[in-house]
PDB file of N, CA and C in Angstrom:
ATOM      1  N   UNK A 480       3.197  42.505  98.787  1.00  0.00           N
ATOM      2  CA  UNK A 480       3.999  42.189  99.948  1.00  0.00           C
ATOM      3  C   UNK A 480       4.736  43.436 100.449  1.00  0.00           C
ATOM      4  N   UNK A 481       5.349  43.998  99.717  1.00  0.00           N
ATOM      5  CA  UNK A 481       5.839  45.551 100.279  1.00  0.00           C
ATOM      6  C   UNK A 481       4.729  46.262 100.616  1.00  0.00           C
ATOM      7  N   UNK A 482       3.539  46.543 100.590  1.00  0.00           N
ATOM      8  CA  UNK A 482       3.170  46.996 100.961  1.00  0.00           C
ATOM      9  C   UNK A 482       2.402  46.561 102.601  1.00  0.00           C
ATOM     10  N   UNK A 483       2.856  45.472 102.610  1.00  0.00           N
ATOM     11  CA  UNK A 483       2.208  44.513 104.228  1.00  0.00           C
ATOM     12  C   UNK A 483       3.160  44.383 105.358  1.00  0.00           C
ATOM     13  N   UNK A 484       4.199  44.356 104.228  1.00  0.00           N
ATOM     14  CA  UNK A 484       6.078  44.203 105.446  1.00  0.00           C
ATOM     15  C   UNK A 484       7.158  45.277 104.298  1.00  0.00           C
ATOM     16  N   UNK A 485       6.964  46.126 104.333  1.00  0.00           N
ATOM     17  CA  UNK A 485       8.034  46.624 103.382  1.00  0.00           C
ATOM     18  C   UNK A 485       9.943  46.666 103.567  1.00  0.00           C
ATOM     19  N   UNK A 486       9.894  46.728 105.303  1.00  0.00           N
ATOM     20  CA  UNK A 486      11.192  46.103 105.709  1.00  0.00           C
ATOM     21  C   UNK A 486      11.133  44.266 105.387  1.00  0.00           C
ATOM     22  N   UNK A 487      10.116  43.932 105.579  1.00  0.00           N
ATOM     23  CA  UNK A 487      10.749  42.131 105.246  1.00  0.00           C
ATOM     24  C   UNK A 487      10.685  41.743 103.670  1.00  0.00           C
ATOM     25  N   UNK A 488      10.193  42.785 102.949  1.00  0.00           N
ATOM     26  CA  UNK A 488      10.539  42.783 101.208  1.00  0.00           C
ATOM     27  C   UNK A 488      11.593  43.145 100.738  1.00  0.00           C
ATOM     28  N   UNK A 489      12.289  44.265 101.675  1.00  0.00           N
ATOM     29  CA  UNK A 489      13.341  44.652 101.167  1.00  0.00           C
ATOM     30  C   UNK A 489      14.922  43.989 100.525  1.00  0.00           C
ATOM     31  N   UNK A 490      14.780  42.807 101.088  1.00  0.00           N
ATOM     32  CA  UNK A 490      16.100  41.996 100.532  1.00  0.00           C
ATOM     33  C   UNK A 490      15.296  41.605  99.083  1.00  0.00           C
ATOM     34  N   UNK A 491      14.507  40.723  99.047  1.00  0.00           N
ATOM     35  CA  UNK A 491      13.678  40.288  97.566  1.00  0.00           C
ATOM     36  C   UNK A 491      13.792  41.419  96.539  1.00  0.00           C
ATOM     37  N   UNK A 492      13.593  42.506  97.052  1.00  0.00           N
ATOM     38  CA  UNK A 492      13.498  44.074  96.146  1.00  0.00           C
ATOM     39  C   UNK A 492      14.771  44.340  95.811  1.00  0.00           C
ATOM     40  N   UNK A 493      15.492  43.994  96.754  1.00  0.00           N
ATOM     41  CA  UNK A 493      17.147  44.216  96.011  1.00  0.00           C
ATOM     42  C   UNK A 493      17.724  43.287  95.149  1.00  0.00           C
ATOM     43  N   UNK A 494      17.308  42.064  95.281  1.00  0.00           N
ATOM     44  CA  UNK A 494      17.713  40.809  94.307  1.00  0.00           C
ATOM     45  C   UNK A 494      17.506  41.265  92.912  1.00  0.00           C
ATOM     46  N   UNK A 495      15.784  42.093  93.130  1.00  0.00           N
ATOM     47  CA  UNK A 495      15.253  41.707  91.829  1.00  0.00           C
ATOM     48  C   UNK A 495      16.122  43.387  90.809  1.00  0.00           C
ATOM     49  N   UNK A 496      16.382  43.860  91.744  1.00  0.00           N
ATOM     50  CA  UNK A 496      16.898  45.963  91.282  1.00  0.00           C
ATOM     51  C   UNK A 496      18.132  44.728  90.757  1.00  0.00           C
ATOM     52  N   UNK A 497      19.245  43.878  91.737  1.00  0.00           N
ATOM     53  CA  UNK A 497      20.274  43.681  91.273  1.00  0.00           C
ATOM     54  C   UNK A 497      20.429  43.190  90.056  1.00  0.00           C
ATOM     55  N   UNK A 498      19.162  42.054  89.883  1.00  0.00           N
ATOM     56  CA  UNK A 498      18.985  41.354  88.407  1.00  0.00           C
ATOM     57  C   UNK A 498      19.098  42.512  87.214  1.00  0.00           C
ATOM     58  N   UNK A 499      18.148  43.559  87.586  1.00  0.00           N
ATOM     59  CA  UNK A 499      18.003  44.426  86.849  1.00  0.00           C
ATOM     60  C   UNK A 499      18.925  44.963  86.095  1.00  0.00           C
ATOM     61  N   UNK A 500      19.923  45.550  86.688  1.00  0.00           N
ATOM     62  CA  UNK A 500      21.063  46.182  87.121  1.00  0.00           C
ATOM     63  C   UNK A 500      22.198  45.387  86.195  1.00  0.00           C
ATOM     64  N   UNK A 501      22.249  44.047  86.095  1.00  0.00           N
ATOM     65  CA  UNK A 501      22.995  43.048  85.694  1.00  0.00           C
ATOM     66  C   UNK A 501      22.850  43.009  84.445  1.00  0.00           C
ATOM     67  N   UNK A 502      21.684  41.912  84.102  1.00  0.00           N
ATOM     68  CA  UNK A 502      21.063  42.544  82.629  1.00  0.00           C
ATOM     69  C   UNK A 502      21.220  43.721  82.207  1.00  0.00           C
ATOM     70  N   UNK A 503      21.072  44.616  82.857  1.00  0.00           N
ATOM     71  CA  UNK A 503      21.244  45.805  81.654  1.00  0.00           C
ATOM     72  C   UNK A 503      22.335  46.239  81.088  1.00  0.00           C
ATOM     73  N   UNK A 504      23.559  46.125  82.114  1.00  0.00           N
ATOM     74  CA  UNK A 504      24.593  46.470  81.869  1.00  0.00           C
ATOM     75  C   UNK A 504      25.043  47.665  82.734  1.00  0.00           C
ATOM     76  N   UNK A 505      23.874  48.293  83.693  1.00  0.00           N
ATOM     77  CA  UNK A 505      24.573  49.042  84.675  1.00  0.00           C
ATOM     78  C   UNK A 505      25.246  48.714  85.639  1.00  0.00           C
ATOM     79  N   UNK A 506      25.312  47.358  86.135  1.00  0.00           N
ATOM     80  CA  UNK A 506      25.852  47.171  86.948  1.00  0.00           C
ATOM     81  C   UNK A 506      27.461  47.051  86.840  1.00  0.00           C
ATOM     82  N   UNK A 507      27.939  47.228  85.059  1.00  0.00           N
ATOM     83  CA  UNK A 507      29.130  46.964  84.855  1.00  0.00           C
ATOM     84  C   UNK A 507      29.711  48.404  84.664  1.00  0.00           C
ATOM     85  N   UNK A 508      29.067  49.366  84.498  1.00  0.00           N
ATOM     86  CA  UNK A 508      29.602  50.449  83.858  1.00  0.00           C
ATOM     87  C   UNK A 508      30.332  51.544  85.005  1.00  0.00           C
ATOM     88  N   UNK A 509      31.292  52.163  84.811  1.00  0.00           N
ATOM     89  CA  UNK A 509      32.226  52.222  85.741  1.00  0.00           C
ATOM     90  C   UNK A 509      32.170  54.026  85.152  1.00  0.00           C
ATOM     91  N   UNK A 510      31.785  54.917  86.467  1.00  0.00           N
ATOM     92  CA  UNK A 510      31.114  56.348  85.945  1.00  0.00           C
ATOM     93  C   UNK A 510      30.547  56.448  85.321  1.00  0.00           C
ATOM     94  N   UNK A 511      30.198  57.485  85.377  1.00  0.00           N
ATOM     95  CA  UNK A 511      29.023  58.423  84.218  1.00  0.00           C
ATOM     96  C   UNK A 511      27.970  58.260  84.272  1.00  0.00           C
ATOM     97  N   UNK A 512      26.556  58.271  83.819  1.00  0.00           N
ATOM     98  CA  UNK A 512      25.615  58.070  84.449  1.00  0.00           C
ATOM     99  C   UNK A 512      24.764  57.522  85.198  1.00  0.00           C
ATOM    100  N   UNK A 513      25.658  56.370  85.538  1.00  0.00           N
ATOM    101  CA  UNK A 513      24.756  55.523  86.028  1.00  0.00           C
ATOM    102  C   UNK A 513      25.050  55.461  87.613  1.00  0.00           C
ATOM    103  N   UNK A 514      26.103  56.281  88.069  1.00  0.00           N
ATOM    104  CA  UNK A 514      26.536  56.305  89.071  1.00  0.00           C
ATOM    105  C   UNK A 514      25.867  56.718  90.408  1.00  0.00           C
ATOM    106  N   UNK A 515      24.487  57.713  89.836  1.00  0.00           N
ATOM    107  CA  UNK A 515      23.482  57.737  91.173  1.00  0.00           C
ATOM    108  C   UNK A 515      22.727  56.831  91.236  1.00  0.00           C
ATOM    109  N   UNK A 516      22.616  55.979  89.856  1.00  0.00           N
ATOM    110  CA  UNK A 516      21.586  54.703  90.244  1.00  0.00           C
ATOM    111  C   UNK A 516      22.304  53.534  91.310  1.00  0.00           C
ATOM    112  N   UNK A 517      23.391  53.346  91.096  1.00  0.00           N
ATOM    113  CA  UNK A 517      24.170  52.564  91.485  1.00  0.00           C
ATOM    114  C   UNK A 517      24.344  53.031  93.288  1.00  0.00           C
ATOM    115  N   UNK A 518      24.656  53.972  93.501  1.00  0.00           N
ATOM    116  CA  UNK A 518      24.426  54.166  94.799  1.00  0.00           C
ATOM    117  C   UNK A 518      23.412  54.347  95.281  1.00  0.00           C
ATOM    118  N   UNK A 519      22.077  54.392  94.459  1.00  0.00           N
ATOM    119  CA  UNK A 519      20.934  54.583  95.676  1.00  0.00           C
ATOM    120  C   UNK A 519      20.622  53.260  95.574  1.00  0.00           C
ATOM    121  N   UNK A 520      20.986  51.818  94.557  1.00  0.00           N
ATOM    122  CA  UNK A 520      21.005  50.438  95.055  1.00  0.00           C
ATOM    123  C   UNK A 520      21.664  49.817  96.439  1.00  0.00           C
ATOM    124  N   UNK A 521      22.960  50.308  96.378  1.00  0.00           N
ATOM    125  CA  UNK A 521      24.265  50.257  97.413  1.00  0.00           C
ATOM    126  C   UNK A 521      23.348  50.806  98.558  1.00  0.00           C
ATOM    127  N   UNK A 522      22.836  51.754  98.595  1.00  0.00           N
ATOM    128  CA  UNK A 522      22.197  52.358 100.400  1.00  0.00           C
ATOM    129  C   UNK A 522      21.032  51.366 100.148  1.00  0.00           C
ATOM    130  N   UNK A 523      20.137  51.029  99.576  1.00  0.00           N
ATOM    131  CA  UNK A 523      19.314  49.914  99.395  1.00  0.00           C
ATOM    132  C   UNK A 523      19.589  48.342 100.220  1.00  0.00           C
ATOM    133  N   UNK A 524      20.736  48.267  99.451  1.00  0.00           N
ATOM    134  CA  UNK A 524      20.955  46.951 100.068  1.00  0.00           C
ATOM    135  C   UNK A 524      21.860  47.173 101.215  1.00  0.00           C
ATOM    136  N   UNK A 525      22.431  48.264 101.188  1.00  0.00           N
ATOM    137  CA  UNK A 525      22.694  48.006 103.061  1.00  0.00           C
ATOM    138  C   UNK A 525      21.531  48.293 104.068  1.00  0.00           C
ATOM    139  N   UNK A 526      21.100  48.810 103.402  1.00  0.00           N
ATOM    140  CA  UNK A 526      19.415  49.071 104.505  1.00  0.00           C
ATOM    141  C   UNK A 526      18.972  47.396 104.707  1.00  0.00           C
ATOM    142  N   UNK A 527      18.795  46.565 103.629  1.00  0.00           N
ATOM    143  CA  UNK A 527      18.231  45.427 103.504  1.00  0.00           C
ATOM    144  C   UNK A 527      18.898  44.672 104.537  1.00  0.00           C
ATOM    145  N   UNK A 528      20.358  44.961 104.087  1.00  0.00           N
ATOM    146  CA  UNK A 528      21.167  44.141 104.613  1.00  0.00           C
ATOM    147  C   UNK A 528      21.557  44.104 106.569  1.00  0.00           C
ATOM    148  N   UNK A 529      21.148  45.331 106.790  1.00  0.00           N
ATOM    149  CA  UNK A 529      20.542  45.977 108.049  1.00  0.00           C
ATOM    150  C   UNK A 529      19.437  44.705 108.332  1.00  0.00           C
ATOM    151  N   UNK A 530      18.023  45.239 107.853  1.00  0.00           N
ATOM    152  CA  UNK A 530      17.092  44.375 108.211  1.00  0.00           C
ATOM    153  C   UNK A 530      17.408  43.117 108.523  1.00  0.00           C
ATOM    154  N   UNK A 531      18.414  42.432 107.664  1.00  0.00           N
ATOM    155  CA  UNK A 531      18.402  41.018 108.127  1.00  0.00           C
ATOM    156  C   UNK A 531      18.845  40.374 108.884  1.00  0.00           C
ATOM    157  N   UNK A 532      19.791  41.726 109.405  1.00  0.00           N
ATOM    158  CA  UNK A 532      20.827  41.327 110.652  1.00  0.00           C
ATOM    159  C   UNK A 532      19.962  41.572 111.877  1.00  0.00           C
ATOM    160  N   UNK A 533      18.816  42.111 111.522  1.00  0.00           N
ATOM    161  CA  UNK A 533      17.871  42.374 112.431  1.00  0.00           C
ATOM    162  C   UNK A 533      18.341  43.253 113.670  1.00  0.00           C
ATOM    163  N   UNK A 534      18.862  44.131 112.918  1.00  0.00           N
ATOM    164  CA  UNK A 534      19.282  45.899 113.415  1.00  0.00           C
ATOM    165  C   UNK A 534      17.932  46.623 113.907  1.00  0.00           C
ATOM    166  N   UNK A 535      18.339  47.494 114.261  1.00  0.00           N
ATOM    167  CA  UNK A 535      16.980  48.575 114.373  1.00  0.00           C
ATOM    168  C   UNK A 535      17.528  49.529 113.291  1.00  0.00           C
ATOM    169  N   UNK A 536      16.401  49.467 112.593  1.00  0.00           N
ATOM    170  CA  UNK A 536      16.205  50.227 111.207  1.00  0.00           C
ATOM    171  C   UNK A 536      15.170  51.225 111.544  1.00  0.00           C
ATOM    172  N   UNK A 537      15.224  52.398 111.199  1.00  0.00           N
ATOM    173  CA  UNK A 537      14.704  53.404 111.167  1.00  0.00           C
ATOM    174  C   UNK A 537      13.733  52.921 109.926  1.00  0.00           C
ATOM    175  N   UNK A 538      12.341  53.340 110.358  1.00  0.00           N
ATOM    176  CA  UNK A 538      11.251  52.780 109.336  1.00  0.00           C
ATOM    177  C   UNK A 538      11.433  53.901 107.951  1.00  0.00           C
ATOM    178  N   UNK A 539      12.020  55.446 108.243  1.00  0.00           N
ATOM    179  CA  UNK A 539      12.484  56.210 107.338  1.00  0.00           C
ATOM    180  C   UNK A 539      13.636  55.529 106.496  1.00  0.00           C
ATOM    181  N   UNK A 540      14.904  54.924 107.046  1.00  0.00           N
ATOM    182  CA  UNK A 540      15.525  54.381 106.349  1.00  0.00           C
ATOM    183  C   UNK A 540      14.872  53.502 105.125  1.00  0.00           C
ATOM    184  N   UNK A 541      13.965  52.851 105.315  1.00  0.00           N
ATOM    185  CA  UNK A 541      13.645  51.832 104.979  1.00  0.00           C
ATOM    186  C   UNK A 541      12.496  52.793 103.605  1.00  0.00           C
ATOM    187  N   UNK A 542      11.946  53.280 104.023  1.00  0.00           N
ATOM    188  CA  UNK A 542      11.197  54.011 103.081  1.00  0.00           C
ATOM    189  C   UNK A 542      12.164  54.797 101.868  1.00  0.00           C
ATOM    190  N   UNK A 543      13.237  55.319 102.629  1.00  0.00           N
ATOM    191  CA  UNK A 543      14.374  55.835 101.446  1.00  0.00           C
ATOM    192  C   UNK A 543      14.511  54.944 100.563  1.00  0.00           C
ATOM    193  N   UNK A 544      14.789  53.388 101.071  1.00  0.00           N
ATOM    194  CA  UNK A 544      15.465  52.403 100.040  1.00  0.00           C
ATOM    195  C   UNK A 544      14.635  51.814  99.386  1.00  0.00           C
ATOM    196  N   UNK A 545      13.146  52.063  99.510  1.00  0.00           N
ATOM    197  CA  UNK A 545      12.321  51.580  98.219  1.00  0.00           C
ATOM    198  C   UNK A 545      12.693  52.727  97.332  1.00  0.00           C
ATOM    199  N   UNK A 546      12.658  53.963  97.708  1.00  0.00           N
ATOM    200  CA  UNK A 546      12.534  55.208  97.146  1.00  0.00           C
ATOM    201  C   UNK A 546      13.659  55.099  96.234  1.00  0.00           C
ATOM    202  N   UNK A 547      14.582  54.549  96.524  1.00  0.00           N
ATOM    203  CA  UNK A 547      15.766  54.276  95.508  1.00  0.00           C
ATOM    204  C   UNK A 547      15.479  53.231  94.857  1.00  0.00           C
ATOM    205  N   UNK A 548      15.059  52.290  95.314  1.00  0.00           N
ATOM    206  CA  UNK A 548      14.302  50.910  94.273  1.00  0.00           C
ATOM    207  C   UNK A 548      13.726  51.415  93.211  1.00  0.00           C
ATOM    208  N   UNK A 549      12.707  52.189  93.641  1.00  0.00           N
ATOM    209  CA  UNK A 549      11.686  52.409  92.543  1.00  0.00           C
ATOM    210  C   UNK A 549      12.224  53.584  91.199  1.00  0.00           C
ATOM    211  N   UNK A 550      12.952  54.191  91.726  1.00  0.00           N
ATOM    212  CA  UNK A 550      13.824  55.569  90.805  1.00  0.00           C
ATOM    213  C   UNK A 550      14.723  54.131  89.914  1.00  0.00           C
ATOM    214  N   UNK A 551      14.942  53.572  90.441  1.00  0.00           N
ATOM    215  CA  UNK A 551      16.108  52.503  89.633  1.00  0.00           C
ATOM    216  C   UNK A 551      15.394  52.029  88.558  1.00  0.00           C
ATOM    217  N   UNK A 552      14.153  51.068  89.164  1.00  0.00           N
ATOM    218  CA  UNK A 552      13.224  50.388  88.492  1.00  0.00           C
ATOM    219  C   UNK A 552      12.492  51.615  87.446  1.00  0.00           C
ATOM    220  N   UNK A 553      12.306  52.546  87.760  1.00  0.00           N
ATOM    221  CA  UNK A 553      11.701  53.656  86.538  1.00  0.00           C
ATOM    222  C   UNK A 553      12.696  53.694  85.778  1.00  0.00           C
ATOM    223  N   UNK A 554      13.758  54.090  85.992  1.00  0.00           N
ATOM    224  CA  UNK A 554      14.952  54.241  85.158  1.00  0.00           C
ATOM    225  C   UNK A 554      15.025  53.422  84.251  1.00  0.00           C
ATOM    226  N   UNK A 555      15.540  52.460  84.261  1.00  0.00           N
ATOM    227  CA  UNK A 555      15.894  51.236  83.671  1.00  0.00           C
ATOM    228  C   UNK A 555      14.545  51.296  82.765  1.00  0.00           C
ATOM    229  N   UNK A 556      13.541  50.993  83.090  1.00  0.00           N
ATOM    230  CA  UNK A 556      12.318  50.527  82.501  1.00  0.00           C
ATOM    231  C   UNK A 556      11.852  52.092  81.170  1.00  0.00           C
ATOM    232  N   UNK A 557      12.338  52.801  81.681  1.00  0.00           N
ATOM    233  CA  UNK A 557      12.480  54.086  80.678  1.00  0.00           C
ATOM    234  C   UNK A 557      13.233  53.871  79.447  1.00  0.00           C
ATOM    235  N   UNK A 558      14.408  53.544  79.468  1.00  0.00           N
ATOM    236  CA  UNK A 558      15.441  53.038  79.382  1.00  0.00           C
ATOM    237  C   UNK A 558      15.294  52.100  78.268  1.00  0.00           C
ATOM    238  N   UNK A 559      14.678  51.242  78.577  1.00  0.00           N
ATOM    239  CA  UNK A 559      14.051  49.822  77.625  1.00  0.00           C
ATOM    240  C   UNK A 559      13.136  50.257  76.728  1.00  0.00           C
ATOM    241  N   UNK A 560      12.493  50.804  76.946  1.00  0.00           N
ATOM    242  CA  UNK A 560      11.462  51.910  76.478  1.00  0.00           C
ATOM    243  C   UNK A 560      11.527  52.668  75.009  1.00  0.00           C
ATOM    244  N   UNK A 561      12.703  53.777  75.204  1.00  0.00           N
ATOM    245  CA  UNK A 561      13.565  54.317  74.871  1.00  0.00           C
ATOM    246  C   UNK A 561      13.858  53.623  73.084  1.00  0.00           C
TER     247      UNK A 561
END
């Protein structure tokens, strides 16, 4: 589906980074490393959150905030790994 509508995936993609995020425990941790993951979620979901207001989104915007999805989703999944 991201790859057919990647602006109309983008809210679903943030649910699932947020789940992520939750579970792991980054979403609680307050500085230190996790703090660029955490903001390239935050520009994520305002991009999303853009889309749904049905803004004009720059299709670059929108490509950034998978680009931060997916660095999150590697992360984490490294992480578990680990």
């Amino acid at each position: 589906m991201m790859e057919e509508d990647p602006a109309g995936a983008l809210a679903a993609a943030c649910d699932v980074a947020e789940q992520m995020l939750t579970e792991t425990g980054v979403a609680s941790g307050v500085g230190g490393e996790n703090d660029e993951l955490l903001a390239g979620y935050r520009a994520a979901r305002e991009t999303a959150d853009r889309v749904e207001r049905s803004e004009d989104v720059d299709p670059g915007d929108v490509a950034a905030a998978i680009e931060n999805l997916r660095g999150l989703y590697e992360t984490i999944r490294a992480g578990r790994q680990a």
